[in-house]
Structures are given as C-alpha cells and as structure tokens.
Short mmCIF file of C-alpha atoms in Angstrom, two decimals:
data_model
loop_
_atom_site.label_atom_id
_atom_site.label_comp_id
_atom_site.label_asym_id
_atom_site.label_seq_id
_atom_site.Cartn_x
_atom_site.Cartn_y
_atom_site.Cartn_z
CA UNK A 683 21.01 -9.04 1.54
CA UNK A 684 19.13 -7.40 -1.29
CA UNK A 685 22.13 -5.75 -3.35
CA UNK A 686 23.52 -9.42 -3.59
CA UNK A 687 22.05 -12.83 -6.05
CA UNK A 688 22.59 -12.36 -8.22
CA UNK A 689 24.49 -9.04 -7.65
CA UNK A 690 27.40 -10.30 -5.21
CA UNK A 691 30.39 -10.65 -8.21
CA UNK A 692 29.18 -7.30 -9.72
CA UNK A 693 29.01 -5.34 -5.98
CA UNK A 694 32.49 -7.43 -5.50
CA UNK A 695 34.02 -5.82 -8.33
CA UNK A 696 33.08 -2.41 -7.06
CA UNK A 697 35.34 -2.47 -3.80
CA UNK A 698 38.01 -2.89 -5.78
CA UNK A 699 37.46 0.30 -8.47
CA UNK A 700 35.54 1.86 -6.09
CA UNK A 701 38.13 4.39 -5.23
CA UNK A 702 39.07 5.44 -8.83
CA UNK A 703 36.02 6.14 -9.76
CA UNK A 704 35.75 8.70 -7.05
CA UNK A 705 38.83 10.04 -7.85
CA UNK A 706 37.76 10.53 -11.54
CA UNK A 707 34.35 11.73 -10.48
CA UNK A 708 35.92 14.06 -8.13
CA UNK A 709 38.39 15.94 -11.11
CA UNK A 710 35.48 15.75 -13.44
CA UNK A 711 32.92 17.65 -10.95
CA UNK A 712 33.74 21.48 -11.87
CA UNK A 713 33.73 20.66 -15.24
CA UNK A 714 30.94 19.17 -15.76
CA UNK A 715 26.79 20.30 -14.13
CA UNK A 716 24.85 16.81 -14.40
CA UNK A 717 23.30 17.04 -17.96
CA UNK A 718 23.50 14.21 -19.28
CA UNK A 719 23.65 16.27 -23.01
CA UNK A 720 27.43 16.46 -22.58
CA UNK A 721 28.51 13.83 -20.27
CA UNK A 722 26.43 10.73 -18.21
CA UNK A 723 26.95 7.03 -16.61
CA UNK A 724 27.83 4.37 -18.15
CA UNK A 725 28.48 0.75 -17.55
CA UNK A 726 31.22 -0.02 -20.52
CA UNK A 727 32.73 -3.63 -19.73
CA UNK A 728 29.26 -4.57 -17.34
CA UNK A 729 31.45 -5.28 -14.12
CA UNK A 730 28.63 -3.49 -12.53
CA UNK A 731 30.27 -0.32 -11.90
CA UNK A 732 29.36 3.37 -13.77
CA UNK A 733 31.62 5.21 -14.58
CA UNK A 734 31.70 8.58 -17.38
CA UNK A 735 30.91 8.47 -20.65
CA UNK A 736 29.95 10.10 -23.41
CA UNK A 737 26.36 12.23 -23.44
CA UNK A 738 23.68 11.49 -25.81
CA UNK A 739 22.94 13.82 -28.01
CA UNK A 740 19.03 15.46 -28.57
CA UNK A 741 17.35 12.61 -30.94
CA UNK A 742 15.28 13.94 -33.49
CA UNK A 743 11.45 11.92 -32.70
CA UNK A 744 9.86 13.14 -36.26
CA UNK A 745 7.42 10.77 -35.03
CA UNK A 746 4.29 13.49 -35.09
CA UNK A 747 5.84 16.08 -37.24
CA UNK A 748 9.14 15.88 -40.10
CA UNK A 749 11.11 18.41 -38.11
CA UNK A 750 12.31 21.97 -38.83
CA UNK A 751 14.64 24.65 -38.68
CA UNK A 752 14.98 25.12 -34.65
CA UNK A 753 13.43 29.35 -33.48
CA UNK A 754 13.15 31.29 -30.54
CA UNK A 755 13.15 29.86 -26.91
CA UNK A 756 9.47 30.13 -25.47
CA UNK A 757 9.69 28.62 -22.35
CA UNK A 758 12.63 26.31 -19.97
CA UNK A 759 11.39 24.41 -16.89
CA UNK A 760 11.89 21.11 -15.25
CA UNK A 761 10.73 17.82 -13.48
CA UNK A 762 12.05 16.00 -10.72
CA UNK A 763 10.28 13.04 -9.90
CA UNK A 764 8.96 10.45 -7.34
CA UNK A 765 12.17 10.90 -4.56
CA UNK A 766 10.44 9.66 -2.34
CA UNK A 767 12.19 11.33 0.38
CA UNK A 768 11.70 8.37 3.34
CA UNK A 769 12.08 7.58 7.01
CA UNK A 770 13.84 4.52 6.75
CA UNK A 771 14.13 4.34 10.68
CA UNK A 772 10.63 4.35 10.60
CA UNK A 773 8.97 1.96 12.41
CA UNK A 774 5.37 1.95 9.54
CA UNK A 775 7.28 1.38 7.62
CA UNK A 776 7.24 -2.58 6.05
CA UNK A 777 10.72 -3.88 4.62
CA UNK A 778 10.34 -7.26 4.87
CA UNK A 779 7.62 -7.18 2.38
CA UNK A 780 10.52 -6.76 0.10
CA UNK A 781 11.87 -10.03 -0.09
CA UNK A 782 8.03 -11.84 -1.19
CA UNK A 783 8.89 -10.36 -4.31
CA UNK A 784 6.30 -8.44 -7.01
CA UNK A 785 4.47 -5.75 -6.17
CA UNK A 786 6.26 -5.43 -3.19
CA UNK A 787 9.52 -5.21 -4.39
CA UNK A 788 9.97 -0.49 -3.17
CA UNK A 789 9.65 -1.77 0.74
CA UNK A 790 12.92 -2.05 0.83
CA UNK A 791 16.54 -1.18 -1.01
CA UNK A 792 20.12 -0.37 -0.34
CA UNK A 793 20.08 3.28 -0.71
CA UNK A 794 16.63 4.58 0.88
CA UNK A 795 18.97 5.90 3.75
CA UNK A 796 20.84 9.20 0.85
CA UNK A 797 16.79 10.37 -0.43
CA UNK A 798 17.35 13.32 0.71
CA UNK A 799 21.15 14.17 -0.47
CA UNK A 800 20.61 12.88 -3.37
CA UNK A 801 17.23 15.63 -4.13
CA UNK A 802 19.84 18.00 -2.17
CA UNK A 803 22.38 17.00 -5.48
CA UNK A 804 19.70 17.22 -8.05
CA UNK A 805 19.10 21.12 -6.47
CA UNK A 806 22.41 22.39 -7.52
CA UNK A 807 22.43 20.64 -11.36
CA UNK A 808 18.76 21.93 -11.97
CA UNK A 809 20.68 25.02 -10.58
CA UNK A 810 23.28 25.16 -12.85
CA UNK A 811 20.69 25.07 -15.20
CA UNK A 812 18.82 28.08 -14.88
CA UNK A 813 14.73 26.83 -15.63
CA UNK A 814 11.97 29.28 -15.70
CA UNK A 815 10.03 26.84 -12.93
CA UNK A 816 10.59 23.47 -11.58
CA UNK A 817 7.63 21.31 -11.10
CA UNK A 818 7.41 18.25 -8.63
CA UNK A 819 5.38 15.35 -9.99
CA UNK A 820 4.39 13.17 -7.68
CA UNK A 821 5.61 10.95 -4.64
CA UNK A 822 8.13 13.86 -3.51
CA UNK A 823 7.85 11.75 0.15
CA UNK A 824 7.53 7.69 0.79
CA UNK A 825 4.98 7.06 4.03
CA UNK A 826 2.83 10.44 3.83
CA UNK A 827 4.72 10.86 7.54
CA UNK A 828 5.16 15.08 8.93
CA UNK A 829 8.88 14.38 9.38
CA UNK A 830 9.49 13.65 6.01
CA UNK A 831 7.58 16.14 4.70
CA UNK A 832 9.04 18.19 6.61
CA UNK A 833 12.96 17.52 5.60
CA UNK A 834 11.77 17.55 1.72
CA UNK A 835 10.35 21.23 1.86
CA UNK A 836 13.20 21.70 4.09
CA UNK A 837 15.59 20.83 1.34
CA UNK A 838 13.52 22.49 -1.46
CA UNK A 839 13.51 26.05 0.35
CA UNK A 840 17.59 25.57 0.79
CA UNK A 841 19.09 25.68 4.43
CA UNK A 842 20.38 22.87 6.64
CA UNK A 843 18.41 19.82 6.51
CA UNK A 844 17.69 17.58 9.58
CA UNK A 845 16.99 13.82 7.80
CA UNK A 846 17.80 11.89 11.66
CA UNK A 847 14.69 10.98 13.32
CA UNK A 848 13.93 9.09 16.46
CA UNK A 849 17.22 8.98 18.27
CA UNK A 850 20.14 9.69 16.70
CA UNK A 851 21.97 7.29 15.60
CA UNK A 852 20.65 4.99 12.93
CA UNK A 853 18.17 2.27 14.03
CA UNK A 854 17.19 0.23 11.77
CA UNK A 855 17.18 -3.10 9.13
CA UNK A 856 20.81 -1.86 7.89
CA UNK A 857 22.87 -2.28 11.94
CA UNK A 858 26.09 -3.73 11.06
CA UNK A 859 24.38 -5.90 13.75
CA UNK A 860 21.12 -6.93 12.04
CA UNK A 861 21.99 -10.47 11.72
CA UNK A 862 18.88 -11.04 8.19
CA UNK A 863 21.83 -10.95 5.09
CA UNK A 864 18.95 -10.07 3.40
CA UNK A 865 19.45 -5.99 3.66
CA UNK A 866 22.75 -4.91 2.97
CA UNK A 867 24.91 -2.93 5.56
CA UNK A 868 27.13 -0.81 4.82
CA UNK A 869 29.22 -1.16 6.89
CA UNK A 870 29.95 -4.84 6.70
CA UNK A 871 28.53 -5.69 3.38
CA UNK A 872 30.51 -4.98 0.06
CA UNK A 873 31.03 -2.33 -1.49
CA UNK A 874 31.47 -1.12 1.30
CA UNK A 875 31.09 2.04 3.23
CA UNK A 876 31.98 2.43 6.27
CA UNK A 877 29.84 4.81 8.29
CA UNK A 878 28.39 5.79 5.87
CA UNK A 879 24.86 5.51 7.72
CA UNK A 880 26.13 7.84 10.50
CA UNK A 881 27.18 10.43 7.71
CA UNK A 882 23.20 10.18 6.72
CA UNK A 883 21.97 11.00 9.86
CA UNK A 884 23.50 14.11 10.42
CA UNK A 885 23.02 17.54 8.98
CA UNK A 886 23.11 18.43 5.70
CA UNK A 887 22.84 21.74 3.54
CA UNK A 888 20.44 21.70 0.42
CA UNK A 889 21.19 24.91 -1.74
CA UNK A 890 16.89 24.77 -2.14
CA UNK A 891 15.43 25.12 -5.56
CA UNK A 892 16.40 29.03 -7.10
CA UNK A 893 13.63 29.05 -9.83
CA UNK A 894 9.83 28.28 -7.76
CA UNK A 895 8.72 25.03 -7.54
CA UNK A 896 4.63 23.57 -8.68
CA UNK A 897 3.64 20.53 -6.82
CA UNK A 898 1.57 17.68 -8.13
CA UNK A 899 0.39 15.43 -5.43
CA UNK A 900 1.29 11.28 -5.67
CA UNK A 901 -0.08 8.52 -3.83
CA UNK A 902 2.76 8.37 -1.70
CA UNK A 903 2.03 11.05 -0.91
CA UNK A 904 -1.61 10.49 1.06
CA UNK A 905 -1.19 6.80 1.44
CA UNK A 906 0.58 4.56 3.91
CA UNK A 907 2.59 2.95 1.65
CA UNK A 908 1.76 4.03 -1.18
CA UNK A 909 -1.26 2.25 -0.88
CA UNK A 910 -4.17 2.97 2.00
CA UNK A 911 -5.20 5.96 4.21
CA UNK A 912 -3.87 6.60 7.70
CA UNK A 913 -5.68 5.26 10.35
CA UNK A 914 -5.81 5.90 14.21
CA UNK A 915 -4.32 1.45 13.80
CA UNK A 916 -1.41 2.56 11.78
CA UNK A 917 -0.54 6.46 14.06
CA UNK A 918 -0.31 4.51 16.82
CA UNK A 919 2.24 2.45 14.77
CA UNK A 920 4.12 5.02 13.18
CA UNK A 921 4.89 7.06 15.85
CA UNK A 922 5.34 4.04 18.26
CA UNK A 923 8.58 1.79 20.26
CA UNK A 924 7.89 -0.48 18.59
CA UNK A 925 9.39 -2.28 14.92
CA UNK A 926 8.02 -4.77 13.00
CA UNK A 927 10.64 -7.18 12.10
CA UNK A 928 9.35 -10.38 10.99
CA UNK A 929 5.21 -10.49 9.70
CA UNK A 930 3.19 -13.26 11.12
CA UNK A 931 1.75 -16.71 8.61
CA UNK A 932 -0.77 -15.31 8.84
CA UNK A 933 -0.15 -11.31 7.51
CA UNK A 934 2.88 -12.54 4.78
CA UNK A 935 -0.87 -15.11 3.45
CA UNK A 936 -3.20 -11.81 3.63
CA UNK A 937 0.02 -9.24 2.02
CA UNK A 938 0.21 -12.20 -0.84
CA UNK A 939 -3.45 -12.03 -1.73
CA UNK A 940 -2.70 -8.07 -2.31
CA UNK A 941 -6.66 -7.14 -1.59
CA UNK A 942 -5.89 -3.45 0.11
CA UNK A 943 -8.60 -2.52 2.18
CA UNK A 944 -9.07 -0.39 5.27
CA UNK A 945 -10.48 -3.68 6.76
CA UNK A 946 -7.87 -5.92 6.34
CA UNK A 947 -5.26 -3.30 7.66
CA UNK A 948 -8.05 -2.49 11.10
CA UNK A 949 -7.58 -6.44 11.62
CA UNK A 950 -4.44 -7.09 10.95
CA UNK A 951 -2.99 -4.70 13.58
CA UNK A 952 -6.58 -3.79 15.46
CA UNK A 953 -4.29 -6.87 18.76
CA UNK A 954 -1.61 -5.29 17.31
CA UNK A 955 1.26 -6.35 15.55
CA UNK A 956 1.09 -8.64 13.34
CA UNK A 957 4.18 -11.12 14.12
CA UNK A 958 8.15 -10.24 16.17
CA UNK A 959 9.07 -6.78 17.16
CA UNK A 960 12.18 -5.20 18.31
CA UNK A 961 12.13 -1.94 20.48
CA UNK A 962 12.83 1.87 18.33
CA UNK A 963 13.08 5.37 20.08
CA UNK A 964 9.93 6.13 19.34
CA UNK A 965 9.45 10.21 17.57
CA UNK A 966 5.96 11.98 17.52
CA UNK A 967 7.14 13.97 14.58
CA UNK A 968 6.42 10.33 12.76
CA UNK A 969 3.09 11.14 12.56
CA UNK A 970 0.93 10.06 9.44
CA UNK A 971 -0.64 13.47 7.50
CA UNK A 972 -4.40 13.16 6.71
CA UNK A 973 -5.04 14.18 2.69
CA UNK A 974 -5.49 18.05 3.39
CA UNK A 975 -2.84 18.64 6.18
CA UNK A 976 -0.34 17.65 2.86
CA UNK A 977 -2.15 19.34 0.59
CA UNK A 978 -1.73 22.41 3.57
CA UNK A 979 2.11 22.07 3.91
CA UNK A 980 2.30 21.67 0.78
CA UNK A 981 0.76 24.91 -1.25
CA UNK A 982 1.95 26.69 1.77
CA UNK A 983 5.41 25.14 1.45
CA UNK A 984 5.93 26.57 -1.89
CA UNK A 985 3.22 28.35 -2.46
CA UNK A 986 1.75 27.30 -5.29
CA UNK A 987 -1.44 24.55 -5.44
CA UNK A 988 -4.69 25.94 -6.14
CA UNK A 989 -6.95 25.67 -3.56
CA UNK A 990 -10.08 22.53 -2.58
CA UNK A 991 -9.68 19.56 -2.17
CA UNK A 992 -8.10 18.48 -5.09
CA UNK A 993 -4.51 19.44 -6.11
CA UNK A 994 -5.78 21.01 -9.47
CA UNK A 995 -4.60 24.63 -10.00
CA UNK A 996 -2.77 26.73 -13.53
CA UNK A 997 0.45 28.26 -13.38
CA UNK A 998 1.87 29.95 -16.78
CA UNK A 999 5.86 29.45 -18.03
CA UNK A 1000 6.98 32.54 -19.27
CA UNK A 1001 3.74 34.19 -20.97
CA UNK A 1002 3.21 31.37 -23.75
CA UNK A 1003 2.78 28.30 -22.55
CA UNK A 1004 0.23 27.17 -19.82
CA UNK A 1005 0.83 24.29 -17.01
CA UNK A 1006 -2.26 22.18 -15.84
CA UNK A 1007 -1.83 20.02 -12.94
CA UNK A 1008 -4.35 17.91 -12.20
CA UNK A 1009 -4.87 15.47 -8.65
CA UNK A 1010 -5.72 11.93 -9.54
CA UNK A 1011 -4.75 10.07 -6.56
CA UNK A 1012 -6.73 7.72 -4.75
CA UNK A 1013 -7.54 9.57 -1.66
CA UNK A 1014 -9.01 5.44 0.54
CA UNK A 1015 -6.72 2.49 -0.82
CA UNK A 1016 -4.82 1.40 -4.17
CA UNK A 1017 -2.00 2.84 -5.61
CA UNK A 1018 -3.29 3.67 -9.31
CA UNK A 1019 -4.89 6.98 -10.41
CA UNK A 1020 -8.74 8.18 -10.47
CA UNK A 1021 -10.26 10.83 -12.67
CA UNK A 1022 -12.43 12.95 -9.41
CA UNK A 1023 -16.04 13.60 -9.76
CA UNK A 1024 -16.14 17.22 -11.81
CA UNK A 1025 -12.42 16.73 -12.91
CA UNK A 1026 -13.41 16.80 -17.02
CA UNK A 1027 -15.34 19.55 -16.83
CA UNK A 1028 -12.17 21.57 -14.91
CA UNK A 1029 -9.68 21.09 -16.85
CA UNK A 1030 -12.65 21.44 -20.56
CA UNK A 1031 -12.83 25.14 -18.96
CA UNK A 1032 -8.98 25.39 -17.61
CA UNK A 1033 -7.93 24.45 -21.45
CA UNK A 1034 -10.79 27.56 -22.57
CA UNK A 1035 -9.14 29.31 -20.32
CA UNK A 1036 -5.47 29.00 -21.30
CA UNK A 1037 -6.29 30.79 -24.52
CA UNK A 1038 -3.74 31.10 -27.81
CA UNK A 1039 -1.15 29.49 -24.80
CA UNK A 1040 0.72 26.02 -25.82
CA UNK A 1041 -0.54 23.82 -23.22
CA UNK A 1042 1.79 21.15 -20.71
CA UNK A 1043 -0.64 18.50 -18.50
CA UNK A 1044 1.23 17.15 -16.02
CA UNK A 1045 -0.50 14.84 -13.36
CA UNK A 1046 1.83 12.01 -10.68
CA UNK A 1047 0.27 8.31 -12.63
CA UNK A 1048 0.04 8.73 -16.84
CA UNK A 1049 -3.23 9.93 -18.12
CA UNK A 1050 -3.14 6.34 -19.91
CA UNK A 1051 -2.92 4.43 -17.01
CA UNK A 1052 -5.52 5.73 -14.39
CA UNK A 1053 -8.84 4.71 -14.08
CA UNK A 1054 -11.24 7.20 -16.50
CA UNK A 1055 -8.06 8.84 -18.07
CA UNK A 1056 -9.89 8.04 -21.54
CA UNK A 1057 -12.24 11.28 -21.07
CA UNK A 1058 -9.40 14.10 -19.97
CA UNK A 1059 -7.27 12.59 -22.99
CA UNK A 1060 -10.18 12.62 -24.95
CA UNK A 1061 -10.00 16.95 -23.95
CA UNK A 1062 -6.49 17.00 -24.75
CA UNK A 1063 -7.14 15.25 -27.90
CA UNK A 1064 -9.43 17.44 -29.54
CA UNK A 1065 -6.76 20.15 -28.68
CA UNK A 1066 -4.94 22.08 -30.86
CA UNK A 1067 -2.93 24.11 -28.48
CA UNK A 1068 -1.68 20.65 -25.68
CA UNK A 1069 2.33 19.75 -26.34
CA UNK A 1070 3.17 17.42 -23.89
CA UNK A 1071 1.84 15.50 -20.88
CA UNK A 1072 4.15 14.67 -18.09
CA UNK A 1073 3.30 12.67 -15.57
CA UNK A 1074 5.97 10.81 -13.37
CA UNK A 1075 5.35 7.32 -11.55
CA UNK A 1076 6.56 5.13 -13.75
CA UNK A 1077 10.37 5.93 -12.56
CA UNK A 1078 11.18 5.12 -16.53
CA UNK A 1079 12.25 7.00 -18.80
CA UNK A 1080 9.50 7.60 -21.39
CA UNK A 1081 8.88 9.50 -24.76
CA UNK A 1082 5.51 8.34 -26.64
CA UNK A 1083 3.52 10.12 -29.55
CA UNK A 1084 -0.07 10.56 -28.94
CA UNK A 1085 -1.15 11.12 -32.36
CA UNK A 1086 -4.72 13.16 -33.44
CA UNK A 1087 -6.54 14.33 -36.32
CA UNK A 1088 -4.43 18.24 -35.36
CA UNK A 1089 -1.13 16.19 -35.79
CA UNK A 1090 -1.08 14.69 -32.03
CA UNK A 1091 1.12 15.53 -28.96
CA UNK A 1092 3.24 13.91 -26.83
CA UNK A 1093 2.96 11.64 -23.04
CA UNK A 1094 6.27 11.63 -21.38
CA UNK A 1095 6.89 10.04 -17.85
CA UNK A 1096 10.32 9.96 -16.40
CA UNK A 1097 12.65 8.18 -14.09
CA UNK A 1098 12.78 8.31 -10.10
CA UNK A 1099 15.42 9.99 -7.97
CA UNK A 1100 15.40 7.07 -5.86
CA UNK A 1101 15.26 3.79 -8.60
CA UNK A 1102 18.50 3.72 -10.92
CA UNK A 1103 19.23 6.02 -12.95
CA UNK A 1104 17.63 8.33 -10.20
CA UNK A 1105 17.21 11.11 -13.04
CA UNK A 1106 15.44 15.32 -13.37
CA UNK A 1107 14.81 15.98 -16.22
CA UNK A 1108 15.23 19.36 -18.09
CA UNK A 1109 12.50 20.57 -20.63
CA UNK A 1110 13.09 23.63 -23.95
CA UNK A 1111 9.90 24.76 -25.59
CA UNK A 1112 11.19 26.57 -28.85
CA UNK A 1113 9.59 27.74 -31.72
CA UNK A 1114 10.17 26.42 -35.41
CA UNK A 1115 8.44 26.91 -39.35
CA UNK A 1116 6.72 24.40 -39.04
CA UNK A 1117 4.81 24.62 -35.62
CA UNK A 1118 6.79 23.97 -31.69
CA UNK A 1119 9.74 21.76 -31.14
CA UNK A 1120 10.00 20.67 -27.29
CA UNK A 1121 14.09 19.49 -26.63
CA UNK A 1122 14.34 17.72 -23.40
CA UNK A 1123 16.95 15.97 -22.18
CA UNK A 1124 17.81 14.67 -18.56
CA UNK A 1125 19.91 15.52 -15.94
CA UNK A 1126 21.81 13.85 -13.53
CA UNK A 1127 22.13 15.28 -9.47
CA UNK A 1128 25.57 16.58 -8.86
CA UNK A 1129 28.72 13.91 -9.55
CA UNK A 1130 30.96 16.25 -7.08
CA UNK A 1131 28.83 14.93 -3.99
CA UNK A 1132 29.90 11.99 -2.34
CA UNK A 1133 26.78 10.35 -0.71
CA UNK A 1134 24.78 10.78 -3.98
CA UNK A 1135 27.33 9.39 -5.74
CA UNK A 1136 27.44 6.46 -3.61
CA UNK A 1137 23.22 6.51 -3.79
CA UNK A 1138 23.35 6.36 -6.85
CA UNK A 1139 26.07 3.44 -7.62
CA UNK A 1140 23.85 1.54 -4.92
CA UNK A 1141 20.93 2.16 -7.05
CA UNK A 1142 22.32 0.00 -10.21
CA UNK A 1143 23.52 -2.72 -7.70
CA UNK A 1144 19.82 -3.09 -6.64
CA UNK A 1145 18.85 -6.22 -8.63
CA UNK A 1146 15.53 -5.71 -8.09
CA UNK A 1147 15.90 -2.12 -8.79
CA UNK A 1148 15.89 0.06 -11.37
CA UNK A 1149 18.08 -1.79 -13.93
CA UNK A 1150 17.14 -5.28 -14.59
CA UNK A 1151 13.70 -3.21 -15.14
CA UNK A 1152 14.84 -0.94 -17.83
CA UNK A 1153 14.36 1.72 -15.93
CA UNK A 1154 16.91 4.16 -17.43
CA UNK A 1155 14.80 3.85 -20.85
CA UNK A 1156 15.92 3.70 -24.54
CA UNK A 1157 17.97 6.22 -25.88
CA UNK A 1158 14.99 7.29 -27.63
CA UNK A 1159 12.95 7.89 -24.23
CA UNK A 1160 16.17 10.05 -23.01
CA UNK A 1161 17.27 13.02 -25.44
CA UNK A 1162 15.51 13.93 -27.59
CA UNK A 1163 13.67 16.43 -30.05
CA UNK A 1164 9.78 16.27 -30.22
CA UNK A 1165 8.47 18.11 -33.61
CA UNK A 1166 5.20 19.24 -33.41
CA UNK A 1167 3.07 20.91 -36.56
CA UNK A 1168 -0.11 23.23 -35.59
CA UNK A 1169 -1.29 26.25 -38.24
CA UNK A 1170 -1.51 29.60 -37.82
CA UNK A 1171 -2.73 29.89 -33.39
CA UNK A 1172 -5.99 31.57 -33.07
CA UNK A 1173 -7.46 32.60 -29.95
CA UNK A 1174 -10.07 28.98 -28.97
#
C-alpha cells in the first residue's frame, strides 16, 4: 500500500501512540489557534508520529535590506493554496497511475477523502487570526468537476457541507474489500482508523471565511487531472457507471511517454475505457466544467474575480496595498503556466493604476516558472512599489529574494493543504524606518479537529508525499520578517 514501503514500520509505530497523541491534541487545542509562531508539529524522535513542538519565531531576512525598527501595520492577509477538494470516488480519477512514479505521484493520496474537512479546519484557524483578506491561490479543486466546486465554495461560504457523491456509502479504492495492496485502506491497514471513510462521507459544518476571499485560478480547477481540457469522452466517464481500475498495456505505455494531447486522450477513450473497469454509482453532479463555467462560479461565490475570459483583476487590502491577480493557466493541455496574449500590457496598466500603494502580485504558478514569465517579472523588477510575488502550485514553502535596481522584492510559495505539511500562510505588512517589512508565518489547521488531524498524520506518512519531498522547506522558508528599503513614495 502507498502508505507503506518503506514506511510500514513507521506506520505500525503510529498505531501504538495514536491515542496518546490524540489525547494531547484535544487537551491543548483550546490554547492554540494554529499559528506556528506559538506551537507547531514535529517528529522529534523520528518515529513517524507528529507531536506538539515549540513554535518558530520570525527569522529576520535581511537579504535585500538591513533590519530596522518596525512600526504600524499597513495590511494583513492570508493565503490558502492547492486545497485540491477532490471527489475521491469519481470514475474520472486514475489512481492506478500513482504506482508509475513521477510525474504521477499525486494520482492517489492516503488522506484524500478528507480534503474538505481540512479546508474547513484551516478556516477556523485563519478566522482566529482575523486577516483583512484571504487569497486562494489556485487548485481549489482537483479535477474540474462541478460537485468538487460546489463543495469547495460551500466550505468557504460556511454552513453545512455535503462531501459525498454517488452512493451514500464509500465506493473507491480505499474500501476494506479492495484487494490491491498498493492503496491504503484505513479500516484494516496501519495506522488503522475504523469508520474513517464513513465519517468522511458525512455532512459537516464549515465556519466559512470571515474575511472576504479572492480566487486565483489553478490548472486543476480548469483541466482534467490538472492536465487537459474536458472533452466529450472525459465527461462521459466522469458521470458514468464504470470506473477504470487497471490500465491496458497500451494505455500504460502512453502514460509513461508523458506526451499528453487532446488527440491521445480521444484515441484512448474513443473505444471505451482502456483497461479493466468496475461498476460504480453514477452521479450527474460529477459533470466536468468548462473554463468559462469555473470562472463564472468562482466570481459568483466570492463576489470577486474581475470579468472576461481570464481571471485577471486587482483589489485593495486596506488603503495602502494593491493586490494584482494574474491568470496564467493554460486552457488546452499542460500543467505548466503561460503568459496569455495582452497580459503584459494589462499588468503594466495595473501597476500604473496602483499609484503610491504597495503592490503584491498573486498567481497560481510562480512567475519565474511559466512560459513568458520573464516579461512579467521585468515589469515587476522596474517597479519600486512591488513587495512580493506570491504563488502556490509547487506545494512547497519557499521564500527567495529577487534583487533589482531598486533593491528587490520577494518570491514566495506556500505549501498545499493536500500534502504534508498542510499549512496556510499569514502575512502582515508593517512600516519601518527604512521602508517596509513583510512578516509571514505558517498556520496549521485547527488542531482540535479530529478528521483534519488524521489527514495531517496520513499525509506525513505518505512515502511519496510532502515529507520525502521536503515540501515544508527550511526554517528560512517558513516564518520570516522580510525587510525592504524604499525611497520616499511618490506617484508614478
């Protein structure tokens, strides 16, 4: 099973101490709001079990400017990214690809039935910190399905949420009677969590986001498996009564070649499912959405997001900060980002319109990793008001200085909510004697939430997940005070 080999010994050890950890978690939950400045999760003795450990204070990052006395707060905001709210029972999912290794290591995760509960628990932590805005930087959902988007926006709105699809019982690869040892089955495999799948299917209550939330579109929001646009063939599979459980040799060979195209997908699906399939309960709510449908629903749910075929827009955080959102997602094939026609001109105009306000740019994919991103970065390099370019996509915590003629700004990415360490990020912009400082720290989901805590532990044990990939980053990538020196502000 995926949670084992080589993590079996670690998982068995987790069984022996799970009750003690749960007891400690419930005992201290009321005293901790999730801020890693105070407390965080650690595996101090290397036994595979996460426990409460000391918090991490802000690391002073003077890469671009000497530290200086910090003054009043100009803005606070939070980032949640790559939540991957997933219909883990969907016939459109291809969990069997996971065993092929990179780049398919996210096709199955042992904690995936709990993505909605993790987001709800994270909102409880963030609400306690009272940010002025919450920016959701893409991959809110996993597979461009209507029911995934309904669940995700319901969680952000708040209230009772229905996470189930198909039958009211669980139908998927983690069932106790599934004979494939590759998949973690919580009812029988260590660490055992009897009844977990039933609990994951039940309605739950979300607190919603008390702060206004601003969407950034990601590749998994628009593309099937985050890689190709929905087609007539993939839509039939998603709402259909059959789920592919084993690929044909030809399909395996095509997957290993990695050359995705619309014609390849059509070729594989035109004569039915390419391999062995099993019956599942069909559900029309699993319909795959077009890109315009996703944008329309995100705009309607959030009340933000601009207009037109791209989700490019700007908004203010308080009176001193202008946020600019860039849509860099392909609409056809490919998970990597791209600069769209007219986007450079649009960004230049938005930077001019920001006036004397500090500027923060948000995108799903980091701008230094997308096709044509150098043209966008060149604009930011010349603008003395730019503080940071913040992204998701990588599932990794990182903070990197980008040096420019005027001193520079910070390139920041944040870990996902689906893979370990399952954290969000808080920001506080403050005036200093020399300019500004962007204070940022990570936030854990509500430590008193049972299902979110189980998800965190399973994510930690996933041997292809965030721990072996070091997605938590280094100490300097997590909690930091990022100083910038700026000359006195004048209008552009």
